Coordinates of N, CA and C in Angstrom, one line a residue:
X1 N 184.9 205.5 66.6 CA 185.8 206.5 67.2 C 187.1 205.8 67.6
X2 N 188.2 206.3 67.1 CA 189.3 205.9 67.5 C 189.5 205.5 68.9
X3 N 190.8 205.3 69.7 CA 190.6 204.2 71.4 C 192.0 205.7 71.6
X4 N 191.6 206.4 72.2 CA 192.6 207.4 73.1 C 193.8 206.3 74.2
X5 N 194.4 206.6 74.0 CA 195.5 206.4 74.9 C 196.5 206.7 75.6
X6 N 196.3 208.1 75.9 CA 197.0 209.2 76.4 C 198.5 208.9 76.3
X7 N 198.9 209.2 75.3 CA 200.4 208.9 75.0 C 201.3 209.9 75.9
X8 N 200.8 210.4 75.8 CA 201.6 212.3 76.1 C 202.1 211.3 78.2
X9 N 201.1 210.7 78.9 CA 201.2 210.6 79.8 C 202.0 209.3 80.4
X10 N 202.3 208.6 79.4 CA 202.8 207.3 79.2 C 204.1 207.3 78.7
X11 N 204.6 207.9 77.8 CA 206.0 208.8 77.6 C 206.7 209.5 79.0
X12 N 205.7 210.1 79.7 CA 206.5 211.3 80.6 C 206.7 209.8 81.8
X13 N 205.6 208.9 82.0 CA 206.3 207.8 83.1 C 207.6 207.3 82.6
X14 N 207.3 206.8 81.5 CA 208.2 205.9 81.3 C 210.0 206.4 81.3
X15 N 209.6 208.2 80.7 CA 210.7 208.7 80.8 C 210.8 209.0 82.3
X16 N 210.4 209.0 82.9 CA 210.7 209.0 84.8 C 211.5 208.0 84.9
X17 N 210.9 206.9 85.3 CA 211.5 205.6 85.2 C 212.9 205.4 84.4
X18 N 213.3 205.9 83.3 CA 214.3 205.9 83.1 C 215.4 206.9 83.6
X19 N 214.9 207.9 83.7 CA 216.2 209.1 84.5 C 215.9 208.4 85.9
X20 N 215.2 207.5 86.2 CA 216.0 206.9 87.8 C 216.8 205.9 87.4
X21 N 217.0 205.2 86.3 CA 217.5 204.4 85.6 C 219.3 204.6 85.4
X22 N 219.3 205.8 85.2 CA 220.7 206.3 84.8 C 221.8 206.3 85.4
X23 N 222.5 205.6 84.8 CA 224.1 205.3 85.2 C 223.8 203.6 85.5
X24 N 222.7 203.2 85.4 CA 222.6 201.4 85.6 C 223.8 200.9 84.2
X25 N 223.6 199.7 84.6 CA 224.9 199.0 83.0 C 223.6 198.3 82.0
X26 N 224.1 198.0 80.8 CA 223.4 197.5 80.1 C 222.4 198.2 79.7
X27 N 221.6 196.8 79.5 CA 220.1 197.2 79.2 C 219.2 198.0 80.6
X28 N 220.0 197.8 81.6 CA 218.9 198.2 82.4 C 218.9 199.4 82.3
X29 N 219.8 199.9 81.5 CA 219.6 201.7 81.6 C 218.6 202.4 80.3
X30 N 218.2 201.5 79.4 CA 218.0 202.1 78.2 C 216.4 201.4 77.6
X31 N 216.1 199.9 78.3 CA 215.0 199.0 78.1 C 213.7 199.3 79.2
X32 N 212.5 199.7 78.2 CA 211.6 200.1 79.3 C 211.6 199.1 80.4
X33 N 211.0 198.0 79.7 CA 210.8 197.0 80.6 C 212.0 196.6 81.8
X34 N 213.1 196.3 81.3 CA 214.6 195.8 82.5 C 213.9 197.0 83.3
X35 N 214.5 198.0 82.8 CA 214.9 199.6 83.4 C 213.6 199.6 84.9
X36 N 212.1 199.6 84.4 CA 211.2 199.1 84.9 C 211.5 198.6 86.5
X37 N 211.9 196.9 86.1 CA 212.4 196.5 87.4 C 213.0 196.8 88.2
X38 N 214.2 197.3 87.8 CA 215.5 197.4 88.2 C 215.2 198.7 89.3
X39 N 214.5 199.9 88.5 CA 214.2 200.6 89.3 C 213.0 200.8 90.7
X40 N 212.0 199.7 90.4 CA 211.5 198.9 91.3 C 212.1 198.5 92.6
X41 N 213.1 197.6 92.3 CA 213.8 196.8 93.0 C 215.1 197.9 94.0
X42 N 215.4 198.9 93.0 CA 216.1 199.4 93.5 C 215.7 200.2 94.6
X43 N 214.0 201.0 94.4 CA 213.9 201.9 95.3 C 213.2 200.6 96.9
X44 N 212.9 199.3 96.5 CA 212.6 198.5 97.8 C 214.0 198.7 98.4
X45 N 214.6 198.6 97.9 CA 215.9 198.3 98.5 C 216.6 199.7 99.3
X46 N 216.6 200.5 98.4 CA 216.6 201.9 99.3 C 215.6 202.1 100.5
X47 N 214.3 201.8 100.7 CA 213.4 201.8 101.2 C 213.7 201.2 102.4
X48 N 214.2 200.1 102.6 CA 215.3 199.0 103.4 C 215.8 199.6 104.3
X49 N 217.0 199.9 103.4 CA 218.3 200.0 103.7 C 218.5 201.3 104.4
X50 N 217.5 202.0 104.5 CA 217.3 203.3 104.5 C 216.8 202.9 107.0
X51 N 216.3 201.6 106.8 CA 216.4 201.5 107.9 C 217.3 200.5 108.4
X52 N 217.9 200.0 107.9 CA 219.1 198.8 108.1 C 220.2 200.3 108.6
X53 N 220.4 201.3 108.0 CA 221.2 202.2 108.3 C 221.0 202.6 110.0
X54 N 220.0 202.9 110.3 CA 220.3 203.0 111.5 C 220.5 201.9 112.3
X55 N 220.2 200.7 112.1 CA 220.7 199.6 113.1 C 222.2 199.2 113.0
X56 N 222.8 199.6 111.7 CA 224.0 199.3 111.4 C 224.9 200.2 112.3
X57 N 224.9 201.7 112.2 CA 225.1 202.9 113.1 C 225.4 202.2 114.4
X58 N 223.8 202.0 115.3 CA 224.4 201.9 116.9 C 225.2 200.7 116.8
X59 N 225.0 199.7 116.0 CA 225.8 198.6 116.3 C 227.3 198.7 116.2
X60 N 228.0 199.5 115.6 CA 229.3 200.3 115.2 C 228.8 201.2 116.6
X61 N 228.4 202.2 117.4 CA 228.6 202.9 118.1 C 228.6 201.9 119.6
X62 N 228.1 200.8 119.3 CA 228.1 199.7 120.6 C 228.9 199.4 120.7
X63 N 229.8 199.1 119.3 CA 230.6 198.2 119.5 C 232.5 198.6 119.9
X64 N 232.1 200.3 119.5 CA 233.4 201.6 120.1 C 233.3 201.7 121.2
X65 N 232.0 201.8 121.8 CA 231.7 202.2 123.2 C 232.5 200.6 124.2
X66 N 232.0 199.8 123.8 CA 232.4 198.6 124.4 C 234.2 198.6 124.5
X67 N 234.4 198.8 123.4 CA 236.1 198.8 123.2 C 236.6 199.9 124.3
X68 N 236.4 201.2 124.2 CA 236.5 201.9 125.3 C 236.3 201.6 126.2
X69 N 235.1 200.8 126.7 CA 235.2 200.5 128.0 C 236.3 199.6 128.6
X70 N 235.9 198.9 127.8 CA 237.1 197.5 128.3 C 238.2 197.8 128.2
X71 N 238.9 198.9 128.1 CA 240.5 199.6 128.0 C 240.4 199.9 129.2
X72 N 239.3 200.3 130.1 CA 239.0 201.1 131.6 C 238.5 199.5 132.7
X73 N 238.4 198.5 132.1 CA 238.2 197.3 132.7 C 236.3 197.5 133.2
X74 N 236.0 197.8 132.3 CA 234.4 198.0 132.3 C 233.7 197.0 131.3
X75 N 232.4 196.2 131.0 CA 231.7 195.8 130.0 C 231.1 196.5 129.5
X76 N 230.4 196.9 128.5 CA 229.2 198.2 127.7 C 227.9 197.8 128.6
X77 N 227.9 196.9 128.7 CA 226.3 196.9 129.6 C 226.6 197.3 131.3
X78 N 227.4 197.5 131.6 CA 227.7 197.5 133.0 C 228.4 199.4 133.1
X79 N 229.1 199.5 132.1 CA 229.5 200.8 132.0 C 228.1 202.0 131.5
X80 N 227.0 201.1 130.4 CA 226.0 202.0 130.1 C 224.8 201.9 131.4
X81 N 224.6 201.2 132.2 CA 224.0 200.8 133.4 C 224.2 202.3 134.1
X82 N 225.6 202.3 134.5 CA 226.4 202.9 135.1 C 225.9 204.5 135.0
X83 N 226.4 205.1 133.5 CA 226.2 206.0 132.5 C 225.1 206.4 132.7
X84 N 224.0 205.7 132.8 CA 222.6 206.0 133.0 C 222.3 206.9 134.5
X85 N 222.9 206.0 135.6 CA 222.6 205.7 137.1 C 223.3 206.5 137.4
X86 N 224.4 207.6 136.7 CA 224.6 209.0 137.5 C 224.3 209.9 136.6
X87 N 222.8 209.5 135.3 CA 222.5 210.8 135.0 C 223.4 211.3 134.2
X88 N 224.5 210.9 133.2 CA 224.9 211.9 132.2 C 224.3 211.2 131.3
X89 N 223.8 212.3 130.3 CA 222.4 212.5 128.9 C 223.7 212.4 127.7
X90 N 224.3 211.2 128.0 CA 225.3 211.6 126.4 C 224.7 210.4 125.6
X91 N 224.1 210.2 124.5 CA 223.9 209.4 123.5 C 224.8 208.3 123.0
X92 N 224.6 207.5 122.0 CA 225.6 206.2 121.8 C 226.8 206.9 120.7
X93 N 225.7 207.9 120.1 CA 226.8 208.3 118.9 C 227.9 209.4 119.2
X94 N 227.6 210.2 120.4 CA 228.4 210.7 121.3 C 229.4 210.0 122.3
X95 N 229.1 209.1 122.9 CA 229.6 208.2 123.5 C 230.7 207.6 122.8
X96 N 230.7 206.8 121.5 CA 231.2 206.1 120.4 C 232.2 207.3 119.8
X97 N 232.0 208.1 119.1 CA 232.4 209.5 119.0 C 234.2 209.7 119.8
X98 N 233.6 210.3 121.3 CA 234.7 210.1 122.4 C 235.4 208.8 122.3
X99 N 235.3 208.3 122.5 CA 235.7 206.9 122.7 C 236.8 207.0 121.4
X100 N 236.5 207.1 120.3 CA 237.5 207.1 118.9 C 238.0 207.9 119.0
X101 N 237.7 209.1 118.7 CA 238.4 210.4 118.8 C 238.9 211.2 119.9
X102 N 238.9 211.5 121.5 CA 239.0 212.0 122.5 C 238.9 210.7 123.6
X103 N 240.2 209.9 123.9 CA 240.0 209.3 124.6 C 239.7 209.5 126.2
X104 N 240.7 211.0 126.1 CA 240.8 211.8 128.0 C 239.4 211.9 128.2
X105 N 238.8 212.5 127.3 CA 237.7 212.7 127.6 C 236.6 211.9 128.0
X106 N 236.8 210.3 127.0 CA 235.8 209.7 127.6 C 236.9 208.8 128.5
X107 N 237.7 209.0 129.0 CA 238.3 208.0 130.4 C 237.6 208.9 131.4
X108 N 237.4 210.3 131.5 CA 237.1 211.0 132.3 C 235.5 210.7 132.4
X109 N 234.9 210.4 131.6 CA 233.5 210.0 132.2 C 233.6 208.5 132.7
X110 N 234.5 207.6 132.2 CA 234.2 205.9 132.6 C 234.7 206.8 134.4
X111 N 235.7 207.4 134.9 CA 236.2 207.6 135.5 C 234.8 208.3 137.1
X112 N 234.4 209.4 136.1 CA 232.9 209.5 137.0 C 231.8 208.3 137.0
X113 N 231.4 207.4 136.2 CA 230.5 206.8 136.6 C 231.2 205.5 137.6
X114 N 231.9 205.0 137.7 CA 232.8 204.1 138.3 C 232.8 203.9 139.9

């Protein structure tokens, strides 16, 4: 008896794998095997980066918040201390936000917690 190998099912992977493949350069867009890795590698890396994004975020929202403060002669840790200890519920990306875009607004809170 012939050895089955379910082709039909092995086709439809491999063509998966390549439509995640697409728009790569070279070989890696067209070679099972490259294509294979690449898209391997690609989705650990999305998988990552996917949480590197939020640490990248507050770190940029720490780092506007800070700037804002210190225009008000405040530190970020002594102004979010602060921020805390009279009770306003504004978040970093809110906070960061004001701070770039609406300065009055956030002088007016360094101004209440102070």
């Amino acid at each position: 008896m012939p050895r089955s190998v379910n082709a039909v099912a092995s086709r439809a992977r491999r063509k998966r794998v390549l439509k995640l493949a697409k728009g790569y350069f070279g070989r890696r867009k067209n070679v099972w095997t490259v294509a294979k890795n690449a898209v391997e590698k690609g989705l650990v890396y999305a998988y990552r980066d996917r949480r590197q994004k939020k640490r990248n975020f507050r770190a940029l929202w720490i780092q506007r918040i800070n700037a804002g403060a210190r225009l008000h002669g405040l530190s970020y840790s002594k102004f979010m201390g602060a921020v805390h200890k009279a009770g306003i519920e504004l978040n970093r990306k809110v906070l960061a936000d004001l701070a770039m875009n609406n300065p009055e607004a956030f002088k007016a809170i360094v101004e209440k917690v102070k």
